[in-house]
Amino acid sequence: MVAPQSGNLLGYPKMEQLRGLESFHAQVLNVQPGGQIHRSVDDWTYPMRVYLVHEQESRVMNDILTARYLDGDGFYQVEPSPPAV
């Protein structure tokens, strides 16, 4: 999952849709709501990892595409950080 901006993470509004994927197995949150999230620029700045597991490869591939779609607009509720002085 790729965070589009930095700031104070208020929540993940579409998390239940992600968890509802047929192949969803687990998630690891690197940034909890209330914490500082940073725009993703490399493997170290991902806000979470999602693990998909299913006996059918086609189901996993479809769910990867759906997760990427969900990861777009509205997945992260972020309050921008105030400008540095």
JSON list of C-alpha atoms in Angstrom, two decimals:
[
{"chain": "A", "resi": 1, "resn": "MET", "atom": "CA", "xyz": [0.00, 0.00, 0.00]},
{"chain": "A", "resi": 2, "resn": "VAL", "atom": "CA", "xyz": [1.29, 3.44, -0.93]},
{"chain": "A", "resi": 3, "resn": "ALA", "atom": "CA", "xyz": [0.57, 6.63, 1.03]},
{"chain": "A", "resi": 4, "resn": "PRO", "atom": "CA", "xyz": [0.05, 9.62, -1.28]},
{"chain": "A", "resi": 5, "resn": "GLN", "atom": "CA", "xyz": [0.84, 12.34, 1.26]},
{"chain": "A", "resi": 6, "resn": "SER", "atom": "CA", "xyz": [2.38, 13.09, 4.64]},
{"chain": "A", "resi": 7, "resn": "GLY", "atom": "CA", "xyz": [0.59, 14.27, 7.75]},
{"chain": "A", "resi": 8, "resn": "ASN", "atom": "CA", "xyz": [-1.35, 13.04, 10.76]},
{"chain": "A", "resi": 9, "resn": "LEU", "atom": "CA", "xyz": [-3.16, 9.79, 9.90]},
{"chain": "A", "resi": 10, "resn": "LEU", "atom": "CA", "xyz": [-6.76, 10.02, 11.10]},
{"chain": "A", "resi": 11, "resn": "GLY", "atom": "CA", "xyz": [-7.81, 6.63, 9.77]},
{"chain": "A", "resi": 12, "resn": "TYR", "atom": "CA", "xyz": [-8.15, 4.11, 6.96]},
{"chain": "A", "resi": 13, "resn": "PRO", "atom": "CA", "xyz": [-11.79, 4.60, 5.80]},
{"chain": "A", "resi": 14, "resn": "LYS", "atom": "CA", "xyz": [-11.74, 1.72, 3.29]},
{"chain": "A", "resi": 15, "resn": "MET", "atom": "CA", "xyz": [-10.01, -0.84, 5.54]},
{"chain": "A", "resi": 16, "resn": "GLU", "atom": "CA", "xyz": [-13.13, -3.02, 5.89]},
{"chain": "A", "resi": 17, "resn": "GLN", "atom": "CA", "xyz": [-13.39, -3.31, 2.10]},
{"chain": "A", "resi": 18, "resn": "LEU", "atom": "CA", "xyz": [-9.75, -4.45, 2.00]},
{"chain": "A", "resi": 19, "resn": "ARG", "atom": "CA", "xyz": [-10.34, -6.98, 4.77]},
{"chain": "A", "resi": 20, "resn": "GLY", "atom": "CA", "xyz": [-13.35, -8.26, 2.85]},
{"chain": "A", "resi": 21, "resn": "LEU", "atom": "CA", "xyz": [-11.27, -9.51, -0.08]},
{"chain": "A", "resi": 22, "resn": "GLU", "atom": "CA", "xyz": [-11.63, -13.27, -0.52]},
{"chain": "A", "resi": 23, "resn": "SER", "atom": "CA", "xyz": [-7.88, -13.86, -0.34]},
{"chain": "A", "resi": 24, "resn": "PHE", "atom": "CA", "xyz": [-7.21, -11.40, 2.52]},
{"chain": "A", "resi": 25, "resn": "HIS", "atom": "CA", "xyz": [-5.05, -13.13, 5.13]},
{"chain": "A", "resi": 26, "resn": "ALA", "atom": "CA", "xyz": [-3.42, -10.43, 7.28]},
{"chain": "A", "resi": 27, "resn": "GLN", "atom": "CA", "xyz": [-2.20, -6.88, 7.49]},
{"chain": "A", "resi": 28, "resn": "VAL", "atom": "CA", "xyz": [0.70, -5.27, 9.28]},
{"chain": "A", "resi": 29, "resn": "LEU", "atom": "CA", "xyz": [0.20, -1.60, 10.07]},
{"chain": "A", "resi": 30, "resn": "ASN", "atom": "CA", "xyz": [3.39, 0.43, 10.14]},
{"chain": "A", "resi": 31, "resn": "VAL", "atom": "CA", "xyz": [1.36, 3.57, 10.89]},
{"chain": "A", "resi": 32, "resn": "GLN", "atom": "CA", "xyz": [-1.56, 3.49, 13.31]},
{"chain": "A", "resi": 33, "resn": "PRO", "atom": "CA", "xyz": [-4.34, 6.10, 13.21]},
{"chain": "A", "resi": 34, "resn": "GLY", "atom": "CA", "xyz": [-3.15, 9.08, 15.25]},
{"chain": "A", "resi": 35, "resn": "GLY", "atom": "CA", "xyz": [0.44, 8.61, 14.06]},
{"chain": "A", "resi": 36, "resn": "GLN", "atom": "CA", "xyz": [2.50, 10.47, 11.51]},
{"chain": "A", "resi": 37, "resn": "ILE", "atom": "CA", "xyz": [2.28, 9.05, 8.01]},
{"chain": "A", "resi": 38, "resn": "HIS", "atom": "CA", "xyz": [4.83, 9.89, 5.33]},
{"chain": "A", "resi": 39, "resn": "ARG", "atom": "CA", "xyz": [4.31, 9.88, 1.58]},
{"chain": "A", "resi": 40, "resn": "SER", "atom": "CA", "xyz": [5.59, 6.54, 0.29]},
{"chain": "A", "resi": 41, "resn": "VAL", "atom": "CA", "xyz": [8.83, 6.86, -1.66]},
{"chain": "A", "resi": 42, "resn": "ASP", "atom": "CA", "xyz": [10.45, 3.44, -1.03]},
{"chain": "A", "resi": 43, "resn": "ASP", "atom": "CA", "xyz": [9.96, 0.11, 0.77]},
{"chain": "A", "resi": 44, "resn": "TRP", "atom": "CA", "xyz": [10.61, 1.74, 4.15]},
{"chain": "A", "resi": 45, "resn": "THR", "atom": "CA", "xyz": [7.82, 4.31, 3.87]},
{"chain": "A", "resi": 46, "resn": "TYR", "atom": "CA", "xyz": [4.87, 1.98, 3.17]},
{"chain": "A", "resi": 47, "resn": "PRO", "atom": "CA", "xyz": [2.18, 2.58, 5.81]},
{"chain": "A", "resi": 48, "resn": "MET", "atom": "CA", "xyz": [1.12, -1.09, 5.81]},
{"chain": "A", "resi": 49, "resn": "ARG", "atom": "CA", "xyz": [1.69, -4.47, 4.28]},
{"chain": "A", "resi": 50, "resn": "VAL", "atom": "CA", "xyz": [-1.18, -6.69, 3.16]},
{"chain": "A", "resi": 51, "resn": "TYR", "atom": "CA", "xyz": [-0.92, -10.45, 2.79]},
{"chain": "A", "resi": 52, "resn": "LEU", "atom": "CA", "xyz": [-3.21, -12.25, 0.38]},
{"chain": "A", "resi": 53, "resn": "VAL", "atom": "CA", "xyz": [-3.46, -16.05, 0.34]},
{"chain": "A", "resi": 54, "resn": "HIS", "atom": "CA", "xyz": [-5.73, -18.32, -1.70]},
{"chain": "A", "resi": 55, "resn": "GLU", "atom": "CA", "xyz": [-5.48, -21.69, -3.41]},
{"chain": "A", "resi": 56, "resn": "GLN", "atom": "CA", "xyz": [-6.37, -20.09, -6.76]},
{"chain": "A", "resi": 57, "resn": "GLU", "atom": "CA", "xyz": [-3.71, -17.82, -8.21]},
{"chain": "A", "resi": 58, "resn": "SER", "atom": "CA", "xyz": [-6.35, -15.99, -10.26]},
{"chain": "A", "resi": 59, "resn": "ARG", "atom": "CA", "xyz": [-8.20, -15.01, -7.04]},
{"chain": "A", "resi": 60, "resn": "VAL", "atom": "CA", "xyz": [-5.00, -13.56, -5.55]},
{"chain": "A", "resi": 61, "resn": "MET", "atom": "CA", "xyz": [-4.22, -11.67, -8.75]},
{"chain": "A", "resi": 62, "resn": "ASN", "atom": "CA", "xyz": [-7.73, -10.23, -8.90]},
{"chain": "A", "resi": 63, "resn": "ASP", "atom": "CA", "xyz": [-7.57, -9.20, -5.25]},
{"chain": "A", "resi": 64, "resn": "ILE", "atom": "CA", "xyz": [-4.17, -7.54, -5.80]},
{"chain": "A", "resi": 65, "resn": "LEU", "atom": "CA", "xyz": [-5.77, -5.37, -8.48]},
{"chain": "A", "resi": 66, "resn": "THR", "atom": "CA", "xyz": [-8.72, -4.60, -6.20]},
{"chain": "A", "resi": 67, "resn": "ALA", "atom": "CA", "xyz": [-6.36, -3.69, -3.33]},
{"chain": "A", "resi": 68, "resn": "ARG", "atom": "CA", "xyz": [-4.45, -1.35, -5.65]},
{"chain": "A", "resi": 69, "resn": "TYR", "atom": "CA", "xyz": [-7.75, 0.26, -6.65]},
{"chain": "A", "resi": 70, "resn": "LEU", "atom": "CA", "xyz": [-8.83, 0.65, -3.01]},
{"chain": "A", "resi": 71, "resn": "ASP", "atom": "CA", "xyz": [-5.41, 2.14, -2.21]},
{"chain": "A", "resi": 72, "resn": "GLY", "atom": "CA", "xyz": [-6.34, 5.18, -4.31]},
{"chain": "A", "resi": 73, "resn": "ASP", "atom": "CA", "xyz": [-8.45, 8.18, -3.39]},
{"chain": "A", "resi": 74, "resn": "GLY", "atom": "CA", "xyz": [-10.09, 7.95, 0.00]},
{"chain": "A", "resi": 75, "resn": "PHE", "atom": "CA", "xyz": [-8.12, 5.05, 1.47]},
{"chain": "A", "resi": 76, "resn": "TYR", "atom": "CA", "xyz": [-6.13, 7.32, 3.79]},
{"chain": "A", "resi": 77, "resn": "GLN", "atom": "CA", "xyz": [-7.72, 10.06, 5.89]},
{"chain": "A", "resi": 78, "resn": "VAL", "atom": "CA", "xyz": [-4.80, 12.43, 6.49]},
{"chain": "A", "resi": 79, "resn": "GLU", "atom": "CA", "xyz": [-4.62, 15.82, 8.13]},
{"chain": "A", "resi": 80, "resn": "PRO", "atom": "CA", "xyz": [-1.71, 17.64, 6.44]},
{"chain": "A", "resi": 81, "resn": "SER", "atom": "CA", "xyz": [1.18, 18.67, 8.68]},
{"chain": "A", "resi": 82, "resn": "PRO", "atom": "CA", "xyz": [1.49, 22.40, 9.29]},
{"chain": "A", "resi": 83, "resn": "PRO", "atom": "CA", "xyz": [4.22, 24.05, 7.19]},
{"chain": "A", "resi": 84, "resn": "ALA", "atom": "CA", "xyz": [7.68, 24.19, 8.78]},
{"chain": "A", "resi": 85, "resn": "VAL", "atom": "CA", "xyz": [8.62, 27.60, 10.13]}
]
